[in-house]
Amino acid sequence: MPLPERGNGSLLASLEPSYMLRALGVEEDMAHTSIRYGIGRDYKILPQSHIQRLVGSTVRGTDFGLGFDSKKNDYKVIQILFCVSIDRVVVYQVEIYSLSTNSWRKYNGIVPAKIKYGNTSWSMVYKNENFCWLAQDGENHEVILSFNMSEGIFRNTKLPLNIGTFGEREIRSVWVIVPFDESISLIVYCLKELEKYFDIWVISELGTKSFWTKSQRIGPLSRVERPLGFWKNGEFILENNSGQLVIYDLSNQEVKTLEFYGKRGRLEIVVYKESLISVN
């Protein structure tokens, strides 16, 4: 997400096998952080983190990930603080909240990539105990940065080669990551084209030895702005150029416009599943 302004705010998250987080502006002391379970039935306000911040730095933004640790049967929240030093160097400080202990601890490992931000570049997804962000590594290569909730470590996954090639043309492409069946998919498209094609790449496992498969190409589709994800029967969900939610049925190649509106470029979809574990 774009770096939030400092001020009162809250973090609101659904606590199910599939997650999305909502950060509406966050104080440095995390005074207003909560996890919500289900739809309005159960929620928990997280305690403040009293971990010392980096000396001489200022927290200018925060990102979050929520997931399940199957080894310890525990839900966790990962908080990434963007700390800016006096000489304007950005350093990450990572803190992890455990629901079972109701406490925060500092992560002392390495974060091997920088999360990308911007209306077209910020993208995150949770799948199979891995919370993932689109990022850039130290050599400015595009990667998926993931944090495994059970292993407690970050890792990078390289993106497939030549993902910006459409036909014989090299064009400026945009990519997002979304859940796809039991895998994670990478959707590649050209933002400025009036009629858009969407290349769908699928990966079964994250890591340095991961193998990407190009699943399909969808399109051309007109009057659509950007992809949001896939529905349970394989329907392709997008935002059109009027800020409406639309569904593209791959079986009959029809586009259905839904009566959902949002701020242009800000629509998101969330996969919701029930959980038997209460946050309290």
XYZ file of N, CA and C in Angstrom:
840
model
N 0.845 -1.181 0.000
C 0.000 0.000 0.000
C 0.876 1.225 0.000
N 0.413 2.344 -0.501
C 1.189 3.568 -0.386
C 1.428 3.898 1.074
N 2.561 4.504 1.375
C 2.878 4.789 2.762
C 1.784 5.642 3.373
N 1.196 5.193 4.504
C 0.093 5.942 5.099
C 0.576 7.191 5.800
N -0.313 8.156 5.880
C -0.018 9.349 6.652
C -0.049 9.000 8.130
N 0.763 9.697 8.888
C 0.729 9.493 10.333
C -0.567 10.051 10.887
N -1.096 9.351 11.880
C -2.346 9.799 12.469
C -3.124 8.629 12.999
N -4.228 8.897 13.658
C -5.032 7.830 14.211
C -5.575 6.952 13.099
N -5.628 5.671 13.332
C -6.118 4.756 12.316
C -6.241 3.372 12.895
N -6.516 2.409 12.054
C -6.668 1.049 12.542
C -6.304 0.069 11.464
N -5.955 -1.118 11.894
C -5.725 -2.236 10.994
C -6.846 -3.217 11.218
N -7.559 -3.569 10.167
C -8.691 -4.471 10.288
C -8.463 -5.645 9.367
N -8.532 -6.856 9.903
C -8.232 -8.028 9.079
C -9.211 -9.135 9.366
N -9.578 -9.888 8.323
C -10.391 -11.080 8.532
C -9.476 -12.226 8.892
N -9.890 -13.072 9.816
C -9.052 -14.149 10.321
C -9.593 -15.470 9.822
N -9.276 -15.830 8.599
C -9.714 -17.059 7.968
C -8.532 -17.662 7.218
N -8.704 -18.833 6.561
C -7.610 -19.384 5.773
C -7.161 -18.463 4.641
N -7.995 -17.557 4.191
C -7.581 -16.564 3.194
C -7.777 -15.184 3.794
N -6.842 -14.275 3.555
C -6.829 -13.022 4.283
C -6.624 -11.827 3.374
N -7.131 -10.684 3.823
C -6.669 -9.402 3.318
C -6.653 -8.465 4.512
N -5.792 -7.465 4.458
C -5.663 -6.513 5.544
C -6.096 -5.138 5.068
N -6.594 -4.355 5.999
C -6.955 -2.986 5.672
C -6.235 -2.063 6.649
N -5.341 -1.241 6.165
C -4.659 -0.263 7.010
C -5.166 1.115 6.632
N -5.751 1.808 7.586
C -6.374 3.101 7.302
C -5.559 4.254 7.874
N -4.246 4.052 7.961
C -3.375 5.035 8.602
C -3.007 4.511 9.970
N -1.751 4.514 10.315
C -1.305 3.822 11.516
C -0.371 4.705 12.324
N -0.621 4.795 13.609
C 0.287 5.481 14.511
C 1.545 4.643 14.698
N 2.651 5.282 15.026
C 3.880 4.548 15.245
C 3.744 3.567 16.404
N 2.918 3.881 17.398
C 2.818 2.996 18.555
C 1.795 1.889 18.355
N 1.176 1.812 17.161
C 0.219 0.756 16.857
C -0.905 0.711 17.885
N -1.388 1.853 18.290
C -2.374 1.917 19.361
C -3.743 1.431 18.936
N -4.014 1.387 17.646
C -5.349 1.029 17.184
C -5.250 -0.098 16.160
N -4.854 -1.255 16.599
C -4.713 -2.403 15.717
C -5.658 -3.497 16.181
N -6.416 -4.083 15.252
C -7.363 -5.118 15.643
C -7.432 -6.204 14.597
N -7.814 -7.395 15.036
C -8.115 -8.503 14.142
C -9.599 -8.770 14.262
N -10.268 -8.884 13.146
C -11.699 -9.207 13.166
C -11.910 -10.611 12.649
N -12.734 -11.366 13.363
C -13.028 -12.754 13.018
C -14.450 -12.830 12.498
N -14.619 -13.360 11.289
C -15.954 -13.451 10.732
C -16.446 -12.082 10.304
N -17.737 -11.937 10.229
C -18.323 -10.670 9.794
C -19.007 -10.018 10.990
N -18.255 -9.180 11.707
C -18.820 -8.406 12.796
C -19.125 -9.195 14.052
N -18.634 -10.452 14.153
C -19.011 -11.261 15.296
C -17.959 -11.280 16.392
N -16.710 -11.174 16.027
C -15.645 -11.369 16.995
C -14.427 -10.576 16.547
N -13.821 -9.850 17.448
C -12.606 -9.135 17.085
C -11.715 -9.005 18.307
N -10.448 -8.735 18.064
C -9.474 -8.607 19.138
C -8.583 -7.411 18.855
N -8.440 -6.545 19.826
C -7.515 -5.426 19.708
C -6.141 -5.902 20.151
N -5.161 -5.759 19.274
C -3.817 -6.210 19.583
C -3.126 -5.255 20.545
N -2.272 -5.783 21.426
C -1.527 -4.905 22.335
C -0.502 -4.083 21.566
N -0.084 -2.985 22.161
C 0.966 -2.180 21.554
C 2.279 -2.953 21.542
N 3.072 -2.693 20.526
C 4.426 -3.233 20.495
C 5.345 -2.277 21.244
N 6.077 -2.814 22.222
C 7.009 -1.990 22.994
C 8.456 -2.245 22.578
N 8.623 -2.855 21.414
C 9.970 -3.098 20.900
C 10.608 -1.765 20.514
N 11.862 -1.578 20.914
C 12.551 -0.317 20.643
C 12.742 -0.124 19.147
N 12.428 1.062 18.672
C 12.629 1.399 17.275
C 14.115 1.680 17.016
N 14.492 1.643 15.757
C 15.877 1.908 15.393
C 16.284 3.305 15.846
N 17.414 3.392 16.518
C 17.867 4.660 17.091
C 18.133 5.680 15.983
N 17.608 6.885 16.167
C 17.843 7.965 15.222
C 17.015 7.895 13.961
N 16.032 7.007 13.922
C 15.210 6.859 12.717
C 13.767 7.262 13.002
N 13.028 7.498 11.931
C 11.616 7.845 12.026
C 10.805 6.837 11.237
N 9.716 6.329 11.825
C 8.844 5.393 11.124
C 7.950 6.180 10.183
N 8.082 5.931 8.877
C 7.336 6.688 7.889
C 6.221 5.885 7.232
N 6.131 4.616 7.517
C 5.085 3.787 6.925
C 5.114 2.390 7.507
N 4.047 1.663 7.284
C 3.904 0.321 7.843
C 3.163 -0.567 6.861
N 3.573 -1.826 6.782
C 2.819 -2.814 6.027
C 2.591 -4.020 6.927
N 1.567 -4.819 6.587
C 1.163 -5.906 7.455
C 0.920 -7.181 6.666
N 1.061 -8.301 7.350
C 0.658 -9.588 6.803
C 0.046 -10.411 7.917
N -0.989 -11.163 7.604
C -1.676 -11.991 8.588
C -1.732 -13.410 8.070
N -1.397 -14.392 8.917
C -1.398 -15.772 8.452
C -1.444 -16.770 9.586
N -1.432 -18.049 9.210
C -1.576 -19.147 10.163
C -0.310 -19.988 10.183
N 0.177 -20.291 11.391
C 1.324 -21.166 11.607
C 0.796 -22.543 11.980
N 0.830 -23.491 11.029
C 0.254 -24.816 11.269
C 1.091 -25.638 12.242
N 2.389 -25.355 12.338
C 3.245 -26.114 13.254
C 2.899 -25.819 14.709
N 2.560 -24.571 14.985
C 2.245 -24.160 16.354
C 0.759 -23.899 16.556
N -0.045 -24.128 15.508
C -1.489 -23.895 15.579
C -1.775 -22.485 16.100
N -1.173 -21.512 15.440
C -1.186 -20.144 15.943
C -1.362 -19.168 14.781
N -2.140 -18.125 15.006
C -2.250 -17.039 14.044
C -1.209 -15.971 14.366
N -0.657 -15.382 13.305
C 0.393 -14.388 13.482
C 0.131 -13.165 12.607
N 0.576 -12.020 13.090
C 0.570 -10.780 12.317
C 2.015 -10.334 12.169
N 2.428 -10.077 10.948
C 3.766 -9.546 10.705
C 3.643 -8.069 10.360
N 4.416 -7.257 11.054
C 4.402 -5.807 10.861
C 5.763 -5.369 10.327
N 5.770 -4.728 9.163
C 7.010 -4.232 8.571
C 7.019 -2.714 8.690
N 7.954 -2.190 9.464
C 8.077 -0.749 9.668
C 9.129 -0.188 8.714
N 8.783 0.900 8.038
C 9.713 1.562 7.129
C 10.362 2.714 7.887
N 11.590 2.502 8.307
C 12.293 3.470 9.139
C 13.269 4.275 8.284
N 13.209 5.591 8.395
C 14.086 6.479 7.633
C 15.082 7.107 8.597
N 16.370 6.907 8.310
C 17.421 7.445 9.163
C 17.653 8.925 8.866
N 18.539 9.532 9.642
C 18.830 10.955 9.462
C 19.388 11.232 8.073
N 20.178 10.304 7.532
C 20.740 10.488 6.188
C 19.830 9.944 5.101
N 18.538 9.748 5.403
C 17.478 9.406 4.449
C 17.604 7.989 3.895
N 18.222 7.095 4.625
C 18.299 5.691 4.229
C 17.100 4.948 4.815
N 16.402 4.169 3.973
C 15.235 3.416 4.423
C 15.674 2.035 4.902
N 15.294 1.707 6.120
C 15.623 0.413 6.717
C 14.335 -0.223 7.220
N 14.198 -1.537 7.013
C 13.025 -2.247 7.516
C 13.267 -2.733 8.942
N 12.262 -2.570 9.788
C 12.230 -3.253 11.079
C 10.977 -4.110 11.096
N 11.142 -5.402 11.359
C 10.041 -6.357 11.286
C 9.703 -6.858 12.682
N 8.406 -6.840 12.997
C 7.918 -7.340 14.280
C 6.788 -8.327 14.031
N 6.719 -9.365 14.863
C 5.747 -10.439 14.660
C 4.895 -10.596 15.915
N 3.593 -10.558 15.720
C 2.641 -10.769 16.808
C 2.145 -12.205 16.779
N 2.093 -12.845 17.960
C 1.564 -14.200 18.104
C 0.261 -14.151 18.882
N -0.792 -14.748 18.323
C -2.078 -14.759 19.013
C -2.022 -15.614 20.270
N -1.244 -16.709 20.248
C -1.189 -17.623 21.393
C -0.530 -16.983 22.610
N 0.458 -16.117 22.387
C 1.132 -15.446 23.501
C 0.639 -14.017 23.707
N -0.141 -13.518 22.746
C -0.652 -12.146 22.787
C 0.482 -11.142 22.988
N 1.560 -11.330 22.216
C 2.724 -10.460 22.374
C 3.461 -10.312 21.048
N 4.320 -9.292 21.006
C 5.143 -9.013 19.831
C 6.586 -9.427 20.094
N 7.297 -9.825 19.043
C 8.737 -10.060 19.126
C 9.400 -9.471 17.884
N 10.675 -9.155 18.022
C 11.421 -8.584 16.900
C 11.967 -9.694 16.014
N 11.853 -9.503 14.711
C 12.441 -10.433 13.742
C 13.869 -9.985 13.462
N 14.827 -10.886 13.674
C 16.236 -10.524 13.548
C 16.874 -10.990 12.244
N 16.078 -11.562 11.352
C 16.615 -12.019 10.082
C 16.690 -10.908 9.047
N 16.997 -11.304 7.829
C 17.165 -10.362 6.719
C 15.890 -10.299 5.885
N 15.520 -9.106 5.468
C 14.445 -8.923 4.487
C 15.131 -8.722 3.138
N 15.082 -9.715 2.229
C 15.931 -9.696 1.037
C 15.424 -8.851 -0.128
N 14.346 -8.099 0.047
C 13.822 -7.282 -1.053
C 13.010 -6.125 -0.487
N 12.779 -5.122 -1.327
C 11.998 -3.951 -0.955
C 10.621 -4.025 -1.604
N 9.584 -3.870 -0.798
C 8.212 -3.943 -1.296
C 7.939 -2.777 -2.239
N 7.253 -3.070 -3.354
C 6.935 -2.041 -4.340
C 5.629 -1.349 -3.970
N 5.593 -0.040 -4.201
C 4.405 0.740 -3.901
C 3.980 1.548 -5.111
N 2.743 2.013 -5.065
C 2.171 2.769 -6.171
C 0.853 2.144 -6.580
N 0.031 2.913 -7.262
C -1.304 2.441 -7.641
C -1.269 1.217 -8.536
N -0.218 1.074 -9.346
C -0.157 -0.058 -10.273
C 0.865 -1.100 -9.869
N 1.708 -0.821 -8.877
C 2.778 -1.757 -8.546
C 2.557 -2.493 -7.240
N 1.748 -1.939 -6.325
C 1.575 -2.588 -5.029
C 0.632 -3.766 -5.163
N 1.076 -4.932 -4.716
C 0.258 -6.133 -4.831
C 0.695 -7.113 -3.763
N -0.262 -7.742 -3.091
C 0.059 -8.731 -2.071
C -0.992 -9.824 -2.084
N -0.624 -10.989 -1.534
C -1.536 -12.125 -1.515
C -1.096 -13.080 -0.412
N -2.056 -13.840 0.135
C -1.745 -14.867 1.129
C -2.193 -16.216 0.598
N -1.290 -17.199 0.653
C -1.616 -18.541 0.183
C -0.672 -19.547 0.826
N -1.250 -20.648 1.325
C -0.464 -21.767 1.857
C 0.567 -21.315 2.894
N 0.119 -20.482 3.826
C 0.927 -19.993 4.944
C 2.021 -19.014 4.532
N 1.991 -18.546 3.283
C 2.952 -17.555 2.813
C 2.240 -16.244 2.516
N 2.712 -15.167 3.134
C 2.214 -13.844 2.794
C 3.206 -13.237 1.819
N 2.700 -12.749 0.680
C 3.568 -12.362 -0.434
C 3.319 -10.928 -0.873
N 4.400 -10.285 -1.299
C 4.341 -8.943 -1.871
C 5.150 -8.910 -3.165
N 4.761 -8.084 -4.115
C 5.646 -7.773 -5.227
C 6.753 -6.864 -4.716
N 7.993 -7.131 -5.134
C 9.127 -6.411 -4.566
C 10.273 -6.339 -5.568
N 11.347 -5.652 -5.170
C 12.591 -5.599 -5.932
C 13.734 -6.017 -5.027
N 14.612 -6.895 -5.562
C 15.747 -7.326 -4.757
C 16.876 -6.304 -4.846
N 18.021 -6.640 -4.255
C 19.136 -5.703 -4.205
C 19.728 -5.371 -5.549
N 19.456 -6.183 -6.579
C 19.940 -5.928 -7.936
C 18.845 -5.333 -8.818
N 17.773 -4.857 -8.178
C 16.626 -4.232 -8.862
C 15.881 -5.192 -9.781
N 15.944 -6.476 -9.477
C 15.150 -7.467 -10.195
C 13.781 -7.590 -9.537
N 12.745 -7.733 -10.361
C 11.400 -7.910 -9.829
C 11.271 -9.316 -9.244
N 10.776 -9.402 -8.013
C 10.631 -10.690 -7.332
C 9.329 -10.701 -6.543
N 8.960 -11.875 -6.073
C 7.925 -12.008 -5.052
C 8.634 -12.194 -3.718
N 8.414 -11.274 -2.809
C 8.926 -11.391 -1.444
C 7.860 -12.086 -0.613
N 8.226 -13.190 0.037
C 7.237 -13.934 0.819
C 7.763 -14.198 2.221
N 6.833 -14.245 3.166
C 7.157 -14.606 4.547
C 6.343 -15.830 4.906
N 7.031 -16.912 5.287
C 6.360 -18.149 5.664
C 6.057 -18.133 7.156
N 4.786 -18.265 7.504
C 4.356 -18.137 8.893
C 4.886 -19.261 9.780
N 5.037 -20.471 9.252
C 5.528 -21.598 10.050
C 7.046 -21.588 10.169
N 7.736 -21.309 9.059
C 9.194 -21.300 9.072
C 9.745 -20.014 9.671
N 8.967 -18.938 9.595
C 9.388 -17.672 10.174
C 10.512 -16.990 9.424
N 10.570 -17.158 8.092
C 11.635 -16.552 7.303
C 11.070 -15.909 6.037
N 11.833 -14.933 5.509
C 11.538 -14.335 4.211
C 12.310 -15.074 3.127
N 11.766 -15.071 1.925
C 12.500 -15.574 0.764
C 12.037 -14.832 -0.483
N 12.884 -14.843 -1.500
C 12.560 -14.248 -2.791
C 12.254 -15.325 -3.815
N 11.311 -15.033 -4.695
C 11.013 -15.890 -5.838
C 11.108 -15.040 -7.095
N 11.972 -15.435 -8.014
C 12.132 -14.678 -9.251
C 10.890 -14.798 -10.121
N 10.598 -13.737 -10.870
C 9.495 -13.761 -11.821
C 9.961 -14.424 -13.115
N 9.029 -14.918 -13.932
C 9.425 -15.558 -15.195
C 10.084 -14.567 -16.149
N 10.920 -15.087 -17.049
C 11.600 -14.255 -18.035
C 10.641 -13.829 -19.139
N 10.939 -12.688 -19.761
C 10.201 -12.204 -20.936
C 8.709 -12.003 -20.670
N 8.363 -11.612 -19.449
C 6.937 -11.445 -19.163
C 6.384 -10.161 -19.767
N 7.257 -9.274 -20.267
C 6.783 -8.042 -20.890
C 6.638 -8.141 -22.388
N 6.748 -9.356 -22.945
C 6.659 -9.530 -24.387
C 5.248 -9.922 -24.787
N 4.607 -9.098 -25.621
C 3.283 -9.407 -26.148
C 3.404 -9.496 -27.668
N 3.333 -10.718 -28.180
C 3.579 -10.909 -29.602
C 5.046 -10.632 -29.884
N 5.319 -9.742 -30.822
C 6.691 -9.391 -31.160
C 7.103 -8.062 -30.544
N 6.239 -7.504 -29.700
C 6.514 -6.181 -29.150
C 6.979 -6.269 -27.709
N 7.928 -5.429 -27.358
C 8.316 -5.237 -25.974
C 7.605 -3.984 -25.481
N 6.671 -4.119 -24.567
C 5.910 -2.973 -24.089
C 6.018 -2.888 -22.575
N 5.706 -1.716 -22.054
C 5.735 -1.534 -20.602
C 4.557 -2.280 -19.995
N 4.853 -3.280 -19.221
C 3.799 -4.115 -18.661
C 3.681 -3.907 -17.159
N 2.554 -4.315 -16.642
C 2.261 -4.246 -15.216
C 1.909 -5.650 -14.763
N 2.261 -5.989 -13.536
C 1.899 -7.315 -13.056
C 1.371 -7.259 -11.627
N 0.476 -8.196 -11.337
C -0.110 -8.336 -10.009
C -0.097 -9.811 -9.641
N -0.137 -10.107 -8.339
C -0.212 -11.482 -7.865
C -1.558 -11.704 -7.186
N -2.187 -12.846 -7.486
C -3.495 -13.188 -6.927
C -3.539 -14.691 -6.684
N -4.434 -15.175 -5.790
C -4.615 -16.622 -5.640
C -5.238 -17.215 -6.899
N -4.851 -18.445 -7.229
C -5.416 -19.145 -8.380
C -5.476 -20.628 -8.029
N -6.687 -21.140 -7.758
C -6.861 -22.512 -7.268
C -5.993 -22.692 -6.024
N -5.086 -23.669 -6.055
C -4.219 -23.912 -4.904
C -2.847 -23.277 -5.091
N -2.718 -22.421 -6.072
C -1.420 -21.830 -6.390
C -1.489 -20.310 -6.296
N -0.380 -19.680 -6.635
C -0.308 -18.231 -6.781
C -0.101 -17.929 -8.252
N -0.845 -16.967 -8.764
C -0.700 -16.614 -10.172
C -0.177 -15.191 -10.307
N 0.532 -14.974 -11.397
C 1.043 -13.667 -11.772
C 0.300 -13.235 -13.029
N -0.379 -12.094 -12.958
C -1.127 -11.577 -14.105
C -0.343 -10.421 -14.708
N -0.016 -10.530 -15.992
C 0.795 -9.530 -16.682
C -0.053 -8.878 -17.771
N -0.039 -7.551 -17.833
C -0.825 -6.839 -18.840
C -0.221 -5.467 -19.091
N -0.681 -4.810 -20.136
C -0.241 -3.453 -20.456
C -1.312 -2.472 -19.999
N -0.956 -1.585 -19.100
C -1.924 -0.677 -18.490
C -2.498 0.315 -19.493
N -1.712 0.763 -20.458
C -2.117 1.854 -21.342
C -2.875 1.392 -22.579
N -2.935 0.108 -22.854
C -3.633 -0.381 -24.036
C -5.147 -0.233 -23.871
N -5.849 0.174 -24.926
C -7.307 0.280 -24.863
C -7.958 -1.098 -24.833
N -7.426 -2.013 -25.620
C -7.851 -3.411 -25.571
C -6.718 -4.210 -24.941
N -7.004 -4.815 -23.830
C -5.949 -5.426 -23.033
C -5.936 -6.948 -23.167
N -4.723 -7.488 -23.179
C -4.495 -8.921 -23.036
C -3.908 -9.168 -21.648
N -4.263 -10.302 -21.064
C -3.777 -10.654 -19.735
C -3.114 -12.029 -19.801
N -1.807 -12.059 -19.554
C -1.081 -13.323 -19.496
C -1.117 -13.844 -18.066
N -1.513 -15.107 -17.909
C -1.638 -15.723 -16.590
C -0.510 -16.727 -16.405
N 0.373 -16.452 -15.444
C 1.458 -17.355 -15.082
C 1.143 -17.968 -13.720
N 1.465 -19.249 -13.551
C 1.134 -19.965 -12.315
C 2.391 -20.605 -11.750
N 2.508 -20.557 -10.430
C 3.626 -21.196 -9.740
C 3.062 -22.059 -8.621
N 3.586 -23.257 -8.472
C 3.052 -24.180 -7.468
C 3.729 -24.020 -6.119
N 4.984 -23.588 -6.120
C 5.737 -23.481 -4.871
C 6.702 -22.315 -4.956
N 6.797 -21.549 -3.885
C 7.688 -20.397 -3.860
C 9.106 -20.816 -3.499
N 10.088 -20.060 -3.981
C 11.476 -20.345 -3.640
C 12.407 -20.141 -4.812
N 13.699 -20.336 -4.556
C 14.718 -20.079 -5.569
C 14.652 -21.062 -6.731
N 14.142 -22.258 -6.519
C 14.079 -23.270 -7.570
C 12.667 -23.404 -8.141
N 11.875 -22.379 -7.974
C 10.489 -22.432 -8.427
C 10.411 -22.388 -9.947
N 9.341 -22.974 -10.472
C 9.151 -23.053 -11.918
C 7.801 -22.460 -12.270
N 7.819 -21.457 -13.159
C 6.599 -20.808 -13.608
C 6.066 -21.475 -14.869
N 4.742 -21.570 -14.962
C 4.080 -22.087 -16.152
C 3.102 -21.040 -16.666
N 3.179 -20.742 -17.963
C 2.216 -19.819 -18.552
C 0.927 -20.575 -18.809
N -0.104 -20.242 -18.043
C -1.362 -20.983 -18.087
C -2.210 -20.620 -19.299
N -2.381 -19.326 -19.537
C -3.260 -18.895 -20.624
C -3.103 -17.401 -20.878
N -3.663 -16.950 -21.989
C -3.778 -15.525 -22.292
C -5.253 -15.195 -22.453
N -5.715 -14.195 -21.718
C -7.108 -13.770 -21.765
C -7.191 -12.452 -22.528
N -8.142 -12.356 -23.444
C -8.328 -11.118 -24.184
C -8.400 -11.339 -25.678
N -8.598 -10.214 -26.404
C -8.580 -8.832 -25.910
C -9.879 -8.449 -25.210
N -9.756 -7.638 -24.156
C -10.907 -7.106 -23.434
C -10.851 -5.582 -23.500
N -11.962 -4.972 -23.833
C -12.025 -3.513 -23.927
C -12.754 -2.932 -22.722
N -12.472 -1.665 -22.445
C -13.099 -0.899 -21.356
C -12.852 -1.530 -19.988
N -11.719 -2.173 -19.816
C -11.331 -2.684 -18.502
C -10.038 -2.005 -18.081
N -9.889 -1.817 -16.774
C -8.750 -1.071 -16.245
C -7.660 -1.993 -15.712
N -8.046 -2.912 -14.806
C -7.029 -3.755 -14.179
C -7.668 -5.014 -13.614
N -6.893 -6.102 -13.480
C -7.416 -7.359 -12.933
C -7.409 -7.342 -11.409
N -8.367 -8.061 -10.815
C -8.466 -8.145 -9.363
C -8.316 -9.569 -8.845
N -8.623 -10.577 -9.671
C -8.489 -11.950 -9.200
C -9.403 -12.893 -9.948
N -9.541 -14.099 -9.391
C -10.375 -15.130 -9.991
C -11.452 -15.567 -9.007
N -12.633 -15.893 -9.541
C -13.741 -16.382 -8.744
C -13.660 -17.896 -8.667
N -14.536 -18.529 -7.885
C -14.419 -19.953 -7.583
C -14.585 -20.852 -8.797
N -15.305 -20.409 -9.819
C -15.491 -21.221 -11.017
C -14.571 -20.795 -12.155
N -13.534 -20.037 -11.819
C -12.574 -19.614 -12.820
C -12.900 -18.311 -13.499
N -14.005 -17.655 -13.103
C -14.316 -16.361 -13.705
C -13.232 -15.335 -13.351
N -12.955 -14.464 -14.286
C -11.922 -13.449 -14.155
C -12.572 -12.159 -13.674
N -12.121 -11.624 -12.544
C -12.719 -10.431 -11.955
C -11.820 -9.231 -12.223
N -12.426 -8.145 -12.715
C -11.665 -6.955 -13.084
C -12.386 -5.691 -12.637
N -11.673 -4.591 -12.705
C -12.268 -3.262 -12.555
C -12.322 -2.632 -13.941
N -13.485 -2.080 -14.311
C -13.554 -1.444 -15.628
C -13.108 0.012 -15.539
N -13.137 0.713 -16.657
C -12.618 2.079 -16.671
C -13.570 3.097 -16.065
N -14.697 2.624 -15.515
C -15.619 3.493 -14.779
C -15.579 3.227 -13.281
N -14.655 2.354 -12.849
C -14.545 2.028 -11.433
C -15.538 0.991 -10.962
N -16.148 0.244 -11.898
C -17.098 -0.806 -11.553
C -16.424 -2.172 -11.536
N -17.015 -3.076 -10.757
C -16.560 -4.459 -10.717
C -17.219 -5.225 -11.854
N -16.423 -5.955 -12.642
C -16.952 -6.752 -13.746
C -16.382 -8.162 -13.663
N -17.135 -9.125 -14.214
C -16.703 -10.522 -14.254
C -16.665 -10.986 -15.701
N -15.551 -11.584 -16.080
C -15.404 -12.134 -17.425
C -15.487 -13.650 -17.329
N -16.478 -14.232 -18.017
C -16.681 -15.678 -18.036
C -15.853 -16.272 -19.168
N -14.851 -17.066 -18.826
C -13.961 -17.619 -19.837
C -14.657 -18.635 -20.725
N -15.722 -19.280 -20.209
C -16.389 -20.334 -20.979
C -17.178 -19.772 -22.161
N -17.842 -18.627 -21.957
C -18.630 -18.038 -23.054
C -18.107 -16.669 -23.497
N -17.004 -16.226 -22.879
C -16.336 -14.971 -23.246
C -17.262 -13.764 -23.121
N -18.104 -13.782 -22.099
C -19.006 -12.666 -21.844
C -18.559 -11.889 -20.610
N -18.755 -10.572 -20.671
C -18.433 -9.694 -19.553
C -19.722 -9.249 -18.878
N -19.806 -9.447 -17.572
C -20.979 -9.041 -16.803
C -20.573 -7.929 -15.845
N -21.305 -6.820 -15.903
C -21.033 -5.693 -15.020
C -21.856 -5.822 -13.750
N -21.193 -5.754 -12.606
C -21.871 -5.837 -11.312
C -22.129 -4.429 -10.780
N -23.097 -4.330 -9.901
C -23.467 -3.018 -9.357
C -22.619 -2.680 -8.138
N -21.311 -2.746 -8.322
C -20.381 -2.367 -7.270
C -19.461 -1.282 -7.816
N -19.393 -0.181 -7.087
C -18.556 0.936 -7.496
C -17.527 1.213 -6.399
N -16.414 1.770 -6.804
C -15.406 2.185 -5.845
C -14.580 3.312 -6.427
N -13.671 3.831 -5.634
C -12.758 4.844 -6.144
C -11.876 4.200 -7.195
N -11.777 4.834 -8.323
C -11.042 4.246 -9.443
C -9.611 3.894 -9.037
N -9.233 2.667 -9.314
C -7.902 2.186 -8.971
C -7.776 1.673 -7.560
N -8.883 1.645 -6.787
C -8.824 1.238 -5.383
C -9.693 0.024 -5.070
N -10.389 -0.514 -6.047
C -11.211 -1.693 -5.790
C -10.334 -2.892 -5.450
N -10.796 -3.713 -4.507
C -10.117 -4.955 -4.165
C -11.163 -6.029 -3.919
N -10.763 -7.295 -4.032
C -11.636 -8.396 -3.659
C -10.952 -9.220 -2.579
N -11.763 -9.838 -1.727
C -11.259 -10.632 -0.616
C -11.915 -12.000 -0.655
N -11.122 -13.049 -0.572
C -11.657 -14.405 -0.477
C -11.964 -14.689 0.983
N -13.216 -15.006 1.274
C -13.641 -15.227 2.656
C -13.994 -16.691 2.888
N -13.445 -17.258 3.963
C -13.801 -18.606 4.392
C -13.947 -18.606 5.908
N -14.871 -19.427 6.395
C -15.078 -19.510 7.835
C -13.887 -20.173 8.519
N -13.659 -19.803 9.775
C -12.649 -20.441 10.605
C -13.292 -20.878 11.911
N -12.845 -22.016 12.423
C -13.389 -22.525 13.681
C -12.655 -21.957 14.888
N -11.572 -21.242 14.650
C -10.748 -20.730 15.741
C -11.117 -19.285 16.026
N -11.482 -19.002 17.258
C -11.835 -17.644 17.652
C -10.583 -16.872 18.022
N -10.610 -15.561 17.816
C -9.472 -14.736 18.199
C -9.441 -14.499 19.699
N -10.494 -14.866 20.390
C -10.535 -14.704 21.842
C -10.585 -16.039 22.561
